[in-house]
Amino acid sequence: MKVNGKPVSAQIEARTLLVTLIRENLRLTGTHVGCDTAQCGACTVLMNGRAIKSCSIVAMQAEGADILTIEGVARPDGTLHPMQQAFKENHGLQCGFCTPGMVMNALDFAKSHPDPSEHDVRESLEGNLCRCTGYHNIVKSIMAGAKAMGGKI
Amino acid sequence: MNAPLIGARIQRKEDYRFLTGTAQYTDDVALPGQAYAVFVRSPHAHASIRSISLDKAKKAPGVVGAFTGADLAAAKVGGLPCGWLITDVNGQPMKEPPHPPLAQGKVRHVGDHVAVVIAETPEQARDAAEMVEVDYQVLPAVTDAAKARAKGAPALHDVAPDNTCYIWALGDKSAVDGAFAKAAHVTKLEFVNNRLVPNAIEPRAANALHSRADGAYTLYVANQNPHVERLLMTAFVLGLPENKVRVVAPDVGGGFGSKIYLYAEDVVVTWAAKQLNRPVKWTADRSEAFLSDAHGRDHVTTAELALDRDGKFLAMRVKTTANLGAYLSTFASCVPTILYATLLAGQYTTPLIYCEVTAVFTNTTPVDAYRGAGRPEATYVVERLVETAAREMKIDPAEIRRRNFIRQFPYQTPVALQYDTGNYEATLSAALELGDVKNFRSRKEESAKRGKLRGIGYSCYIEACGIAPSAVAGSLGARAGLFEAGEIRVHPTGTVTVFTGSHAHGQGHETTFAQVVADRLGLSIEQVDIVHGDTSKILFGMGTYGSRSIAVGGTAIVKALDKIIAKGKKIAAHLMEAAEADIEYDKGMFKVAGTDKKKAFGEVAFAAYVPHNYPLDKLEPGLNENAFYDPSNFTFPAGSYVCEVEVDKETGATQIVRFTAVDDFGKVINPMIVEGQVHGGLAQGIGQALTEACRYDDSGQLVTGSFVDYSIPRAGDVPYFHIDTRETPCTHNPLGVKGCGEAGAIGAPPAVINAITDAIGVRDLAMPATAQTVWRAMQKRI
């Protein structure tokens, strides 16, 4: 499979979750684990362009897939992606732990919602928990980020 | 560069690493050769342990070590200490039962630590942990605070056969009783302040290293106060020399109080790292977090307010039973006493207050400070009583508050605190305006047309923050100082590194503190870096909790800055051949008053490190200063919240349709960050009021032990927040700041419940007001 555009391979136990492969084998620790019931969304990555919870599939299911993690979102020169920039400008993060999952989920959402309403954004966050921000500024960030993206990642 | 930085909406310096996946939380730390620990936890709420066999586990693939409480006892590892001594009504010290890191013969709550298994991989450790054989003799359990002291209730600890840690009181009972006897009206409420599970999204984690080369330990741990963690662990539990232990709290993914404490896991992995001569890592899963992170709240209270016929408050009488859980957590004892009863005056001139608190042990996870800690419970008592009294006496709820507001400062309350400043009329008026309260009636009619019941509720909270004046805290039982330390290191070229004992786990100190320093020194914010969270870098620190960072930690930094500027003036006077008394410092320049002579900050710094032209006979080279600051009083943030809800008549489902918060935090350094703190606090307060139910069954099983069963608010559960601030600067710190971290969690719950009870026309309602709770309340009413 490819992760952030680079081909990767690893010898793993059959029960290894995708998130474990990403964090432990590939040492891409920006993808986080916040729960054990697929509720919090901190582990969200894009698989073939769709947001998925990487704690909810075993790594072997992703064989051959194209995975994008938070480490692959900024431009190669380090410039923040418009969605990341929107989170920064709107103070859409505090402790930062849920943030990668929020950004990854928002990227998928914004592809099909270039100018979302507050209500749409709140609905899109059903699967992502944040304990710091009260969601207020996350919602603002995603509305601004989606506009800036214009429907394209 | 010279635009004022205090009060500016500066975007956060720390955001880049969080947005790009390059932050480093404890679980991201990988030490060479690390082994993985899994804790064997009690499946029973209360049981004697007849035997534990590690034999099979030790032979399992990959296992490198397995230990029980017997191993720790043999190594003379002590119990986890409590940092606050409460003295009971009879002058006796509270009961302090042993709190062993791994069980000694008995377990007292589901999730209690029984053994640890350490293996080459997390999977191997988990598999082997399941092979540990424990023979339990299950005992009856008690989980409900109200039943812990009942006759025949099972006793948890030998030292407290009646499960009572202490009975404590504050105030003049006979004077209060006398006032009640003469009152024109008495409002009485009985309620539960619901137990909450903090649930920072980063689970706790620890990774410990021991080096035989120098006998030194390094512990990476998700913690809010690394120096306190080190002090408690070295001095009281492991008996290690403090200079041989480094504690690093790197990026920490939220705390809300739950990462203040010294936990069993931290101690065990540190101890085991030496036994096994390799790093030992432990990361909680969410289920473990539910069972082992200290919980919050859990009070059962009877509260009464006596009023005269004009609605003037005459006295308040409060009786609370506080559930401490199975053991005394690090600061558990001060939460339902010192941080609770002292806040019962609220924003009002109530002249007489009596509060009695009975603190009990139960077969539940230990309870300690959670965002607000005692102050939300006090605010709930006061603001539910006040609103209910207003309705009973047919006085407008805003008006009854105005009749009783404290308007003269400083104000000595009857419950020990002295408020330095405030303007409660200003925040209330602003909240009524911003909340468009005058048009509420028409909104209510509009809702009714859609079949919805609309209600409005107020809450005027106060909190004591900037914790704490050490001498006052000490006289009340604190076993630690509560100052803060800061260090300003000016580099030879004039850039600055600041070392602070405060710890950020979402609060944005790297930006806010840099604003303070850059503003004072006339530098750009990019020239100032903030370092925190590592005992090997920072001289000392008491950490971050109780909305204390800017008021106490920020002031320590300001005091160190004053020393930097004072020394800089001496150097500048020498360089410009002027009298020290004639040197002024302004916007990054040392100037000779009344002349155009000046030296830039960087030139003075350079002279301090390259002292070729320097008064070496009178002054040391270098430009580096420390300060410790111990506050002279608490700070008193306060505010007014207005909540509007719509309740569905058929289902009881409640939606917050408008929420207004106007807070007075004194001077605001970064409004963007302060707003974020308010939003987060409000969401947690709304969670307590509407969604968060922590439930044990009668056998002591936690039946709400995951995010599936325990509902922290999601984006759709909270409204758009309308917020603003008013400002009365704190009178006793140089920044005029009060702190903002806990306000929302303190003020929101009574506003929400006051709104729902208004909407459905009931006198009281239990939290969390889930659809089922509200629906049932409506059926009873009908």
JSON list of C-alpha atoms in Angstrom, two decimals, chain A residues 13 15 20 23-24 27 29-30 32-37 39-40 70-71 74 78 80 84-85 87-89 91 93-100 103 118 122 125-127 129-137, chain B residues 11-12 15-16 18-21 25 27-28 30 123 127 197-199 201-203 252-254 256 285-287 370 505-506 672-673 676-677 679-680 683-684 692 706-708 712-715 718-721:
[
{"chain": "A", "resi": 13, "resn": "GLU", "atom": "CA", "xyz": [0.43, -10.09, 12.79]},
{"chain": "A", "resi": 15, "resn": "ARG", "atom": "CA", "xyz": [-4.74, -9.00, 14.01]},
{"chain": "A", "resi": 20, "resn": "THR", "atom": "CA", "xyz": [-1.18, 0.25, 14.83]},
{"chain": "A", "resi": 23, "resn": "ARG", "atom": "CA", "xyz": [1.71, 4.49, 14.48]},
{"chain": "A", "resi": 24, "resn": "GLU", "atom": "CA", "xyz": [4.01, 1.68, 15.50]},
{"chain": "A", "resi": 27, "resn": "ARG", "atom": "CA", "xyz": [6.06, 5.69, 13.27]},
{"chain": "A", "resi": 29, "resn": "THR", "atom": "CA", "xyz": [2.36, 9.25, 15.31]},
{"chain": "A", "resi": 30, "resn": "GLY", "atom": "CA", "xyz": [0.13, 12.11, 14.20]},
{"chain": "A", "resi": 32, "resn": "HIS", "atom": "CA", "xyz": [-4.04, 9.15, 17.44]},
{"chain": "A", "resi": 33, "resn": "VAL", "atom": "CA", "xyz": [-5.96, 6.58, 19.44]},
{"chain": "A", "resi": 34, "resn": "GLY", "atom": "CA", "xyz": [-8.52, 8.12, 21.79]},
{"chain": "A", "resi": 35, "resn": "CYS", "atom": "CA", "xyz": [-10.90, 5.24, 22.42]},
{"chain": "A", "resi": 36, "resn": "ASP", "atom": "CA", "xyz": [-11.48, 1.55, 21.89]},
{"chain": "A", "resi": 37, "resn": "THR", "atom": "CA", "xyz": [-15.02, 1.66, 20.54]},
{"chain": "A", "resi": 39, "resn": "GLN", "atom": "CA", "xyz": [-16.38, 6.62, 18.78]},
{"chain": "A", "resi": 40, "resn": "CYS", "atom": "CA", "xyz": [-13.80, 9.41, 19.05]},
{"chain": "A", "resi": 70, "resn": "ILE", "atom": "CA", "xyz": [-2.15, 14.07, 8.79]},
{"chain": "A", "resi": 71, "resn": "GLU", "atom": "CA", "xyz": [1.60, 14.02, 8.08]},
{"chain": "A", "resi": 74, "resn": "ALA", "atom": "CA", "xyz": [0.64, 20.03, 4.36]},
{"chain": "A", "resi": 78, "resn": "GLY", "atom": "CA", "xyz": [5.74, 22.77, 4.89]},
{"chain": "A", "resi": 80, "resn": "LEU", "atom": "CA", "xyz": [-0.22, 24.41, 5.74]},
{"chain": "A", "resi": 84, "resn": "GLN", "atom": "CA", "xyz": [-5.10, 23.25, 8.42]},
{"chain": "A", "resi": 85, "resn": "GLN", "atom": "CA", "xyz": [-4.70, 26.99, 7.96]},
{"chain": "A", "resi": 87, "resn": "PHE", "atom": "CA", "xyz": [-8.06, 25.57, 11.96]},
{"chain": "A", "resi": 88, "resn": "LYS", "atom": "CA", "xyz": [-5.15, 27.81, 12.94]},
{"chain": "A", "resi": 89, "resn": "GLU", "atom": "CA", "xyz": [-6.86, 31.06, 11.99]},
{"chain": "A", "resi": 91, "resn": "HIS", "atom": "CA", "xyz": [-8.48, 28.66, 16.86]},
{"chain": "A", "resi": 93, "resn": "LEU", "atom": "CA", "xyz": [-7.73, 23.36, 18.26]},
{"chain": "A", "resi": 94, "resn": "GLN", "atom": "CA", "xyz": [-6.54, 23.44, 21.84]},
{"chain": "A", "resi": 95, "resn": "CYS", "atom": "CA", "xyz": [-4.71, 20.35, 23.12]},
{"chain": "A", "resi": 96, "resn": "GLY", "atom": "CA", "xyz": [-4.37, 19.09, 19.55]},
{"chain": "A", "resi": 97, "resn": "PHE", "atom": "CA", "xyz": [-5.11, 15.44, 20.25]},
{"chain": "A", "resi": 98, "resn": "CYS", "atom": "CA", "xyz": [-8.38, 15.19, 18.31]},
{"chain": "A", "resi": 99, "resn": "THR", "atom": "CA", "xyz": [-7.13, 17.65, 15.69]},
{"chain": "A", "resi": 100, "resn": "PRO", "atom": "CA", "xyz": [-5.61, 15.27, 13.11]},
{"chain": "A", "resi": 103, "resn": "VAL", "atom": "CA", "xyz": [-8.80, 17.70, 9.85]},
{"chain": "A", "resi": 118, "resn": "GLU", "atom": "CA", "xyz": [-23.16, 25.36, 10.37]},
{"chain": "A", "resi": 122, "resn": "ARG", "atom": "CA", "xyz": [-22.09, 19.85, 13.08]},
{"chain": "A", "resi": 125, "resn": "LEU", "atom": "CA", "xyz": [-18.71, 15.83, 13.21]},
{"chain": "A", "resi": 126, "resn": "GLU", "atom": "CA", "xyz": [-20.98, 13.10, 14.60]},
{"chain": "A", "resi": 127, "resn": "GLY", "atom": "CA", "xyz": [-18.06, 10.68, 14.66]},
{"chain": "A", "resi": 129, "resn": "LEU", "atom": "CA", "xyz": [-15.12, 13.90, 19.73]},
{"chain": "A", "resi": 130, "resn": "CYS", "atom": "CA", "xyz": [-13.36, 16.96, 21.15]},
{"chain": "A", "resi": 131, "resn": "ARG", "atom": "CA", "xyz": [-13.26, 17.72, 24.87]},
{"chain": "A", "resi": 132, "resn": "CYS", "atom": "CA", "xyz": [-11.47, 21.11, 24.68]},
{"chain": "A", "resi": 133, "resn": "THR", "atom": "CA", "xyz": [-13.11, 23.43, 22.19]},
{"chain": "A", "resi": 134, "resn": "GLY", "atom": "CA", "xyz": [-16.85, 22.96, 22.65]},
{"chain": "A", "resi": 135, "resn": "TYR", "atom": "CA", "xyz": [-16.74, 22.49, 18.84]},
{"chain": "A", "resi": 136, "resn": "HIS", "atom": "CA", "xyz": [-17.56, 26.19, 18.31]},
{"chain": "A", "resi": 137, "resn": "ASN", "atom": "CA", "xyz": [-14.29, 27.07, 16.61]},
{"chain": "B", "resi": 11, "resn": "GLN", "atom": "CA", "xyz": [-2.72, 33.11, 16.46]},
{"chain": "B", "resi": 12, "resn": "ARG", "atom": "CA", "xyz": [-1.10, 30.34, 18.42]},
{"chain": "B", "resi": 15, "resn": "ASP", "atom": "CA", "xyz": [-0.51, 25.15, 16.38]},
{"chain": "B", "resi": 16, "resn": "TYR", "atom": "CA", "xyz": [1.80, 24.05, 13.59]},
{"chain": "B", "resi": 18, "resn": "PHE", "atom": "CA", "xyz": [-0.57, 19.90, 16.29]},
{"chain": "B", "resi": 19, "resn": "LEU", "atom": "CA", "xyz": [-1.89, 20.50, 12.77]},
{"chain": "B", "resi": 20, "resn": "THR", "atom": "CA", "xyz": [0.83, 18.54, 11.01]},
{"chain": "B", "resi": 21, "resn": "GLY", "atom": "CA", "xyz": [1.05, 15.46, 13.22]},
{"chain": "B", "resi": 25, "resn": "TYR", "atom": "CA", "xyz": [2.41, 13.07, 23.23]},
{"chain": "B", "resi": 27, "resn": "ASP", "atom": "CA", "xyz": [2.39, 7.55, 23.69]},
{"chain": "B", "resi": 28, "resn": "ASP", "atom": "CA", "xyz": [4.40, 8.93, 20.76]},
{"chain": "B", "resi": 30, "resn": "ALA", "atom": "CA", "xyz": [9.42, 5.41, 21.76]},
{"chain": "B", "resi": 123, "resn": "GLU", "atom": "CA", "xyz": [-0.26, -7.75, 22.42]},
{"chain": "B", "resi": 127, "resn": "ASP", "atom": "CA", "xyz": [-2.45, -11.95, 26.27]},
{"chain": "B", "resi": 197, "resn": "VAL", "atom": "CA", "xyz": [-15.78, 11.05, 33.99]},
{"chain": "B", "resi": 198, "resn": "PRO", "atom": "CA", "xyz": [-13.26, 13.64, 32.76]},
{"chain": "B", "resi": 199, "resn": "ASN", "atom": "CA", "xyz": [-12.34, 11.98, 29.46]},
{"chain": "B", "resi": 201, "resn": "ILE", "atom": "CA", "xyz": [-9.27, 12.66, 24.58]},
{"chain": "B", "resi": 202, "resn": "GLU", "atom": "CA", "xyz": [-5.64, 11.64, 25.09]},
{"chain": "B", "resi": 203, "resn": "PRO", "atom": "CA", "xyz": [-5.70, 8.64, 27.43]},
{"chain": "B", "resi": 252, "resn": "VAL", "atom": "CA", "xyz": [-0.52, 16.52, 26.80]},
{"chain": "B", "resi": 253, "resn": "GLY", "atom": "CA", "xyz": [-3.90, 15.99, 25.19]},
{"chain": "B", "resi": 254, "resn": "GLY", "atom": "CA", "xyz": [-6.20, 17.65, 27.66]},
{"chain": "B", "resi": 256, "resn": "PHE", "atom": "CA", "xyz": [-9.33, 18.95, 33.05]},
{"chain": "B", "resi": 285, "resn": "ASP", "atom": "CA", "xyz": [-7.12, 2.39, 26.59]},
{"chain": "B", "resi": 286, "resn": "ARG", "atom": "CA", "xyz": [-10.39, 4.27, 26.95]},
{"chain": "B", "resi": 287, "resn": "SER", "atom": "CA", "xyz": [-11.98, 1.53, 29.02]},
{"chain": "B", "resi": 370, "resn": "TYR", "atom": "CA", "xyz": [-12.40, 17.88, 37.66]},
{"chain": "B", "resi": 505, "resn": "HIS", "atom": "CA", "xyz": [-2.27, 20.90, 27.80]},
{"chain": "B", "resi": 506, "resn": "GLY", "atom": "CA", "xyz": [-4.42, 22.90, 25.41]},
{"chain": "B", "resi": 672, "resn": "MET", "atom": "CA", "xyz": [-9.17, 34.41, 20.99]},
{"chain": "B", "resi": 673, "resn": "ILE", "atom": "CA", "xyz": [-7.68, 31.94, 23.45]},
{"chain": "B", "resi": 676, "resn": "GLY", "atom": "CA", "xyz": [-11.80, 29.07, 23.31]},
{"chain": "B", "resi": 677, "resn": "GLN", "atom": "CA", "xyz": [-11.47, 28.32, 27.02]},
{"chain": "B", "resi": 679, "resn": "HIS", "atom": "CA", "xyz": [-16.42, 27.49, 24.78]},
{"chain": "B", "resi": 680, "resn": "GLY", "atom": "CA", "xyz": [-14.78, 24.34, 26.09]},
{"chain": "B", "resi": 683, "resn": "ALA", "atom": "CA", "xyz": [-19.52, 22.36, 26.60]},
{"chain": "B", "resi": 684, "resn": "GLN", "atom": "CA", "xyz": [-18.37, 20.43, 29.66]},
{"chain": "B", "resi": 692, "resn": "GLU", "atom": "CA", "xyz": [-23.14, 12.83, 31.02]},
{"chain": "B", "resi": 706, "resn": "SER", "atom": "CA", "xyz": [-17.21, 3.62, 27.21]},
{"chain": "B", "resi": 707, "resn": "PHE", "atom": "CA", "xyz": [-18.07, 6.42, 24.81]},
{"chain": "B", "resi": 708, "resn": "VAL", "atom": "CA", "xyz": [-20.95, 4.27, 23.65]},
{"chain": "B", "resi": 712, "resn": "ILE", "atom": "CA", "xyz": [-19.71, 13.44, 26.25]},
{"chain": "B", "resi": 713, "resn": "PRO", "atom": "CA", "xyz": [-21.22, 16.19, 24.12]},
{"chain": "B", "resi": 714, "resn": "ARG", "atom": "CA", "xyz": [-20.90, 15.91, 20.37]},
{"chain": "B", "resi": 715, "resn": "ALA", "atom": "CA", "xyz": [-20.98, 18.87, 18.01]},
{"chain": "B", "resi": 718, "resn": "VAL", "atom": "CA", "xyz": [-24.00, 22.12, 21.91]},
{"chain": "B", "resi": 719, "resn": "PRO", "atom": "CA", "xyz": [-25.20, 25.42, 20.46]},
{"chain": "B", "resi": 720, "resn": "TYR", "atom": "CA", "xyz": [-23.45, 28.37, 18.92]},
{"chain": "B", "resi": 721, "resn": "PHE", "atom": "CA", "xyz": [-22.17, 30.33, 21.94]}
]
